[in-house]
Amino acid sequence: MQGIKLKIPKFSDLVQPSSVRIVLSIDDLLMEILLRVPIRSILCFKTVSKCWLSIITHPHFSVLCQPNPNRAIGLFLTCPYSLPAKPQFDYVHFDKKNPPKPPFKNLKFIKDSSGISALQSCNGLMLCSNSPLRLAKTNYYVCNPTTKHYTALPKSVLETENSKIHGISLAFDPAKSPHYKVICVHDFVSSPQHYQIEIYSSQTGTWRLSGDPFIADVNFSKGVYWNGSIYWISTIGNLTCLYYNLDFERLGVMPMPHFPDDQGTTITYFGESCGHLHLTKISFNTIRFDVYEMKRDDSKWFVKYKVDFEHLVLELNYCNFTILSLVRGKREEDAFLVLAAVYDDKNEVQSYKQHL
């Protein structure tokens, strides 16, 4: 019996119906179809064509696959014993029972002979600077520690010997754009006590001035990116909050909550987690305090959590804590505080996880 030979046509040789060709030629429509495909199949589809590979590997597609913000799983803290020129990082994983290996312990992949310090993180990217010590120039970098890719920011428009940088902040929302921005607040040299905002865009690779000089009384070194804006607050004294909206490039003032008299005079925590902006104001040796959250429309603060550390103080026989972070999750019961207690007699810092 003679064998039968079958010729299997290649995918490219098949005559595709006109409707299929139309669908495959529209990137937005193809993306909507791919978003409904299981992850394992998507990984295989990378080899179908260069067009499919480009869509699947685009950062915006990855965000659309997982639209909900992922909560933090750990913190990187600068080791107190590391040298300024060679900073090392301690990784505090929130799951102490099964802590994984730290993703990194230093930022050596950024080539700068004076060492690298981490200034801020924002949705997977980090804003860093060198450790210039007595050097005249400070270099700034934006890096992805996962891929070890980084960009050295160019010299700014206002960078002169007489202009001081009061704060520099990173803004990155991969759900809106694969590009990031860096917001820098300078002295306005020709007008004392005035500030000027300058913006760097990764899309253009250049700095440019934004808006007119202004007067403010906030701490520009502690900027927080939330809801499309950078927020700064005064941490002591007459408490005020200033924000800069990146879409409209406009400054605004946000109301501050009314704090009880027994909650001290200093803002001890101001940060964002999973799309929520929080702050706390406590005094030394306080074991009961409120955690405030800002409404999404920037209209007012409200008390989100009432915290009582009495049981933790009794357990540890210690009550001098610093709030490192407030972490939110998909469910309300997933929220917790990350605390640090400094023991003077032991010369060490211990971290604790306290559910809210």
Coordinates of C-alpha atoms in Angstrom, one line a residue:
M1 CA 0.0 0.0 0.0
Q2 CA 1.4 3.3 -1.0
G3 CA 1.7 6.0 1.7
I4 CA -0.4 9.1 1.3
K5 CA 1.5 12.4 1.6
L6 CA -0.3 15.5 2.8
K7 CA 0.9 19.0 2.3
I8 CA 0.0 21.2 5.3
P9 CA -0.1 24.9 4.2
K10 CA 1.6 27.6 6.2
F11 CA -0.4 30.1 8.1
S12 CA 0.8 32.8 5.8
D13 CA -0.4 30.7 2.7
L14 CA -4.0 30.5 4.0
V15 CA -6.5 32.8 2.4
Q16 CA -8.0 34.8 5.2
P17 CA -11.5 36.1 5.0
S18 CA -11.7 39.9 4.5
S19 CA -13.3 40.3 8.0
V20 CA -10.4 38.6 9.7
R21 CA -7.8 40.7 7.9
I22 CA -9.7 43.9 8.9
V23 CA -9.8 42.8 12.6
L24 CA -6.1 41.9 12.6
S25 CA -5.2 45.3 11.0
I26 CA -6.8 47.3 13.8
D27 CA -4.5 47.4 16.8
D28 CA -7.1 48.6 19.3
L29 CA -9.6 45.9 18.3
L30 CA -6.9 43.3 18.4
M31 CA -5.8 44.4 21.9
E32 CA -9.4 44.1 23.1
I33 CA -9.5 40.5 21.8
L34 CA -6.1 39.6 23.4
L35 CA -7.2 41.0 26.8
R36 CA -9.8 38.2 26.9
V37 CA -7.3 35.5 26.2
P38 CA -5.7 33.4 29.0
I39 CA -2.2 34.5 30.1
R40 CA -0.5 31.3 28.9
S41 CA -2.0 31.7 25.4
I42 CA -0.9 35.4 25.3
L43 CA 2.7 34.3 26.0
C44 CA 2.5 31.9 23.0
F45 CA 1.0 34.6 20.8
K46 CA 4.2 36.7 21.0
T47 CA 5.6 34.6 18.1
V48 CA 2.6 35.1 15.7
S49 CA 3.9 38.4 14.3
K50 CA 5.9 41.5 15.1
C51 CA 2.7 43.4 15.4
W52 CA 1.3 41.0 18.0
L53 CA 4.7 41.0 19.9
S54 CA 4.7 44.8 20.0
I55 CA 1.1 44.9 21.4
I56 CA 1.7 42.2 24.0
T57 CA 5.0 43.6 25.3
H58 CA 3.8 47.2 25.5
P59 CA 3.6 48.4 29.1
H60 CA 0.0 49.7 28.6
F61 CA -1.1 46.2 27.6
S62 CA 0.4 44.7 30.8
V63 CA -1.5 47.3 32.9
L64 CA -4.8 46.5 31.2
C65 CA -4.3 42.8 31.9
Q66 CA -4.1 43.7 35.6
P67 CA -6.0 47.0 36.1
N68 CA -6.2 46.9 39.9
P69 CA -3.2 48.4 41.7
N70 CA -0.9 45.8 43.2
R71 CA -0.2 46.4 46.8
A72 CA 3.4 46.6 48.0
I73 CA 5.0 43.4 49.2
G74 CA 8.1 44.9 50.9
L75 CA 10.2 47.9 51.7
F76 CA 13.8 48.8 50.8
L77 CA 15.5 50.7 53.7
T78 CA 18.9 52.2 53.5
C79 CA 21.2 50.4 55.9
P80 CA 22.4 52.7 58.7
Y81 CA 25.9 51.2 58.6
S82 CA 26.5 51.6 54.9
L83 CA 28.8 54.2 53.5
P84 CA 27.3 57.3 51.8
A85 CA 29.4 56.6 48.6
K86 CA 28.3 52.9 48.6
P87 CA 24.8 52.7 50.1
Q88 CA 23.4 49.2 50.9
F89 CA 19.7 48.4 51.3
D90 CA 17.8 46.2 53.7
Y91 CA 14.7 44.5 52.3
V92 CA 11.8 44.1 54.7
H93 CA 9.3 41.6 53.2
F94 CA 5.8 41.8 54.7
D95 CA 5.5 38.0 54.8
K96 CA 8.0 37.1 57.4
K97 CA 7.1 33.4 57.4
N98 CA 8.2 32.9 53.8
P99 CA 10.4 35.9 52.8
P100 CA 11.8 35.6 49.3
K101 CA 15.3 36.6 48.3
P102 CA 15.7 40.4 47.9
P103 CA 15.4 41.5 44.3
F104 CA 18.5 43.7 44.8
K105 CA 20.8 45.0 47.6
N106 CA 22.4 48.0 45.8
L107 CA 22.0 50.1 42.7
K108 CA 25.5 49.4 41.3
F109 CA 24.1 48.9 37.8
I110 CA 23.8 52.8 37.7
K111 CA 27.3 53.8 36.7
D112 CA 28.3 56.7 39.0
S113 CA 31.6 56.6 40.9
S114 CA 30.3 58.6 43.9
G115 CA 27.5 56.1 44.7
I116 CA 23.8 56.1 44.4
S117 CA 21.0 57.0 46.8
A118 CA 17.3 56.2 46.4
L119 CA 15.1 59.3 46.7
Q120 CA 11.6 58.0 45.7
S121 CA 9.8 55.1 44.1
C122 CA 6.6 55.4 42.0
N123 CA 4.8 52.4 40.4
G124 CA 7.9 50.3 39.8
L125 CA 10.3 53.1 38.9
M126 CA 12.9 54.7 41.2
L127 CA 14.2 58.2 41.3
C128 CA 17.8 58.3 42.4
S129 CA 20.7 60.6 42.8
N130 CA 24.5 60.3 43.3
S131 CA 26.1 60.9 46.7
P132 CA 28.1 63.9 45.8
L133 CA 29.4 64.8 49.3
R134 CA 31.7 67.7 48.5
L135 CA 31.2 67.5 44.8
A136 CA 29.5 70.5 43.2
K137 CA 27.1 68.7 40.9
T138 CA 24.3 66.3 41.8
N139 CA 23.3 63.8 39.1
Y140 CA 19.8 62.4 39.0
Y141 CA 18.6 59.1 37.5
V142 CA 15.4 57.3 36.9
C143 CA 15.7 53.5 36.9
N144 CA 13.8 50.3 36.8
P145 CA 15.5 48.0 39.3
T146 CA 13.8 44.9 37.9
T147 CA 15.2 45.3 34.4
K148 CA 18.3 47.3 35.6
H149 CA 17.6 50.0 32.9
Y150 CA 18.2 53.6 33.8
T151 CA 18.2 57.1 32.4
A152 CA 20.6 59.9 33.5
L153 CA 18.6 63.1 33.6
P154 CA 20.1 66.0 31.6
K155 CA 21.1 69.3 33.0
S156 CA 18.0 71.4 33.8
V157 CA 17.1 74.8 32.4
L158 CA 17.5 76.5 35.8
E159 CA 20.6 74.6 36.9
T160 CA 23.1 77.3 38.0
E161 CA 25.5 77.9 40.9
N162 CA 23.0 80.3 42.4
S163 CA 19.8 78.1 42.0
K164 CA 19.0 75.7 44.8
I165 CA 16.8 72.6 44.2
H166 CA 14.3 72.4 47.1
G167 CA 12.6 69.1 45.9
I168 CA 12.5 66.7 43.0
S169 CA 9.6 64.1 42.5
L170 CA 8.8 61.3 40.2
A171 CA 5.4 60.9 38.5
F172 CA 4.6 57.6 36.7
D173 CA 1.2 56.0 36.0
P174 CA 1.6 53.1 33.6
A175 CA -2.2 52.9 33.3
K176 CA -2.2 56.3 31.6
S177 CA 1.1 56.3 29.7
P178 CA 4.4 54.4 29.4
H179 CA 6.2 57.7 29.9
Y180 CA 7.1 59.3 33.2
K181 CA 7.7 62.9 34.4
V182 CA 10.1 64.4 36.9
I183 CA 9.0 67.6 38.8
C184 CA 11.7 69.8 40.1
V185 CA 11.2 72.8 42.4
H186 CA 13.9 75.5 42.2
D187 CA 14.7 78.8 43.8
F188 CA 13.6 81.6 41.5
V189 CA 16.9 83.5 41.5
S190 CA 15.6 86.9 40.4
S191 CA 12.8 87.0 43.0
P192 CA 13.7 85.9 46.5
Q193 CA 11.3 83.6 48.4
H194 CA 9.7 82.5 45.2
Y195 CA 9.8 79.1 43.6
Q196 CA 9.7 77.8 40.0
I197 CA 8.6 74.4 38.8
E198 CA 10.5 72.6 36.0
I199 CA 9.3 69.4 34.3
Y200 CA 11.3 66.7 32.7
S201 CA 9.4 64.3 30.3
S202 CA 10.8 60.9 29.3
Q203 CA 8.8 61.3 26.0
T204 CA 10.8 64.3 24.9
G205 CA 14.0 63.8 27.0
T206 CA 14.1 67.5 27.9
W207 CA 13.4 69.9 30.8
R208 CA 11.0 72.9 30.4
L209 CA 9.6 75.5 32.8
S210 CA 6.0 75.3 33.9
G211 CA 3.9 78.2 35.2
D212 CA 4.9 81.4 37.0
P213 CA 7.0 81.8 40.1
F214 CA 5.1 81.3 43.3
I215 CA 5.3 81.5 47.1
A216 CA 4.7 78.5 49.4
D217 CA 5.4 77.1 52.8
V218 CA 5.7 73.4 52.3
N219 CA 8.3 70.7 52.4
F220 CA 9.2 70.1 48.7
S221 CA 11.6 67.3 49.5
K222 CA 8.7 65.0 50.5
G223 CA 6.5 65.0 47.3
V224 CA 3.9 62.2 46.9
Y225 CA 2.3 61.3 43.5
W226 CA -1.4 60.5 43.7
N227 CA -4.4 61.0 41.5
G228 CA -2.5 62.7 38.7
S229 CA -0.8 65.3 40.9
I230 CA 2.3 65.8 43.1
Y231 CA 1.4 66.7 46.7
W232 CA 3.5 68.5 49.3
I233 CA 2.7 69.3 52.9
S234 CA 4.3 71.4 55.6
T235 CA 5.3 68.8 58.3
I236 CA 5.4 71.2 61.3
G237 CA 3.9 74.5 62.4
N238 CA 1.1 76.0 60.3
L239 CA 0.0 72.9 58.3
T240 CA -0.8 73.5 54.7
C241 CA -0.9 71.3 51.6
L242 CA 0.0 72.3 48.0
Y243 CA -0.5 70.1 44.9
Y244 CA 0.5 70.4 41.3
N245 CA -1.7 68.8 38.7
L246 CA 0.4 67.4 35.8
D247 CA -2.4 67.2 33.2
F248 CA -3.3 70.9 33.5
E249 CA 0.1 72.0 34.9
R250 CA -1.7 74.0 37.6
L251 CA -1.0 74.6 41.3
G252 CA -3.7 74.2 44.0
V253 CA -4.2 74.3 47.7
M254 CA -5.8 71.3 49.5
P255 CA -7.6 71.6 52.8
M256 CA -6.0 70.0 55.9
P257 CA -8.0 68.0 58.4
H258 CA -8.9 69.3 61.8
F259 CA -6.6 67.5 64.2
P260 CA -7.5 66.9 67.9
D261 CA -5.2 68.8 70.2
D262 CA -3.7 65.6 71.7
Q263 CA -2.4 64.4 68.3
G264 CA 0.8 66.5 68.4
T265 CA 2.1 69.2 66.0
T266 CA 4.0 67.1 63.5
I267 CA 2.9 65.1 60.4
T268 CA 4.6 61.7 60.9
Y269 CA 3.4 59.9 57.8
F270 CA 2.3 61.1 54.4
G271 CA 2.0 58.6 51.6
E272 CA 0.0 56.7 48.9
S273 CA -1.0 53.1 48.7
C274 CA -3.1 51.3 46.0
G275 CA -4.7 54.6 44.9
H276 CA -5.3 56.0 48.5
L277 CA -3.6 59.1 50.0
H278 CA -3.1 59.0 53.8
L279 CA -1.6 61.1 56.6
T280 CA -1.1 60.8 60.3
K281 CA -0.2 63.4 62.9
I282 CA 1.0 62.0 66.3
S283 CA 3.2 63.2 69.1
F284 CA 5.9 61.4 71.0
N285 CA 4.8 58.3 72.9
T286 CA 1.3 58.4 71.4
I287 CA -0.4 55.0 71.4
R288 CA -3.8 56.1 70.0
F289 CA -4.2 58.2 66.9
D290 CA -6.3 58.6 63.7
V291 CA -5.3 57.9 60.1
Y292 CA -6.8 60.3 57.6
E293 CA -7.6 59.6 53.9
M294 CA -8.2 62.2 51.2
K295 CA -11.4 61.9 49.1
R296 CA -10.8 61.1 45.4
D297 CA -12.1 64.6 44.4
D298 CA -9.6 66.4 46.7
S299 CA -12.5 68.0 48.6
K300 CA -11.7 66.9 52.2
W301 CA -9.9 64.5 54.5
F302 CA -11.8 61.9 56.6
V303 CA -10.9 59.6 59.4
K304 CA -10.2 56.2 57.8
Y305 CA -8.7 54.3 60.7
K306 CA -8.6 54.7 64.5
V307 CA -5.4 53.1 65.7
D308 CA -4.7 51.8 69.2
F309 CA -1.2 50.5 69.9
E310 CA -1.8 49.6 73.6
H311 CA -1.7 45.9 73.1
L312 CA 1.5 46.1 71.1
V313 CA 3.1 48.4 73.7
L314 CA 2.3 45.9 76.4
E315 CA 3.6 43.0 74.4
L316 CA 6.9 44.7 73.5
N317 CA 7.3 46.9 76.5
Y318 CA 8.1 49.8 74.2
C319 CA 6.1 52.6 72.7
N320 CA 8.4 54.8 70.6
F321 CA 7.4 53.9 67.0
T322 CA 8.0 55.4 63.6
I323 CA 5.5 54.7 60.8
L324 CA 7.4 53.5 57.7
S325 CA 4.4 52.8 55.5
L326 CA 0.7 52.2 55.3
V327 CA -0.2 49.4 52.9
R328 CA -3.6 48.9 51.4
G329 CA -4.9 45.9 49.6
K330 CA -7.9 44.9 47.4
R331 CA -10.0 44.3 50.6
E332 CA -10.4 46.6 53.6
E333 CA -9.2 43.9 56.0
D334 CA -5.9 43.7 54.0
A335 CA -4.7 47.1 55.3
F336 CA -1.8 47.3 57.7
L337 CA 0.9 49.6 59.1
V338 CA 4.6 48.9 58.9
L339 CA 6.3 50.2 62.1
A340 CA 9.9 50.6 63.2
A341 CA 11.0 50.7 66.8
V342 CA 14.4 52.1 67.7
Y343 CA 15.9 50.5 70.8
D344 CA 18.6 52.8 72.2
D345 CA 20.1 50.2 74.4
K346 CA 20.3 47.6 71.6
N347 CA 21.3 50.1 68.9
E348 CA 19.0 48.4 66.4
V349 CA 15.8 48.9 64.5
Q350 CA 13.0 46.3 64.6
S351 CA 10.1 46.4 62.1
Y352 CA 6.6 45.3 63.0
K353 CA 3.4 44.7 60.9
Q354 CA 0.2 46.0 62.6
H355 CA -3.2 45.3 60.9
L356 CA -5.7 48.1 61.0

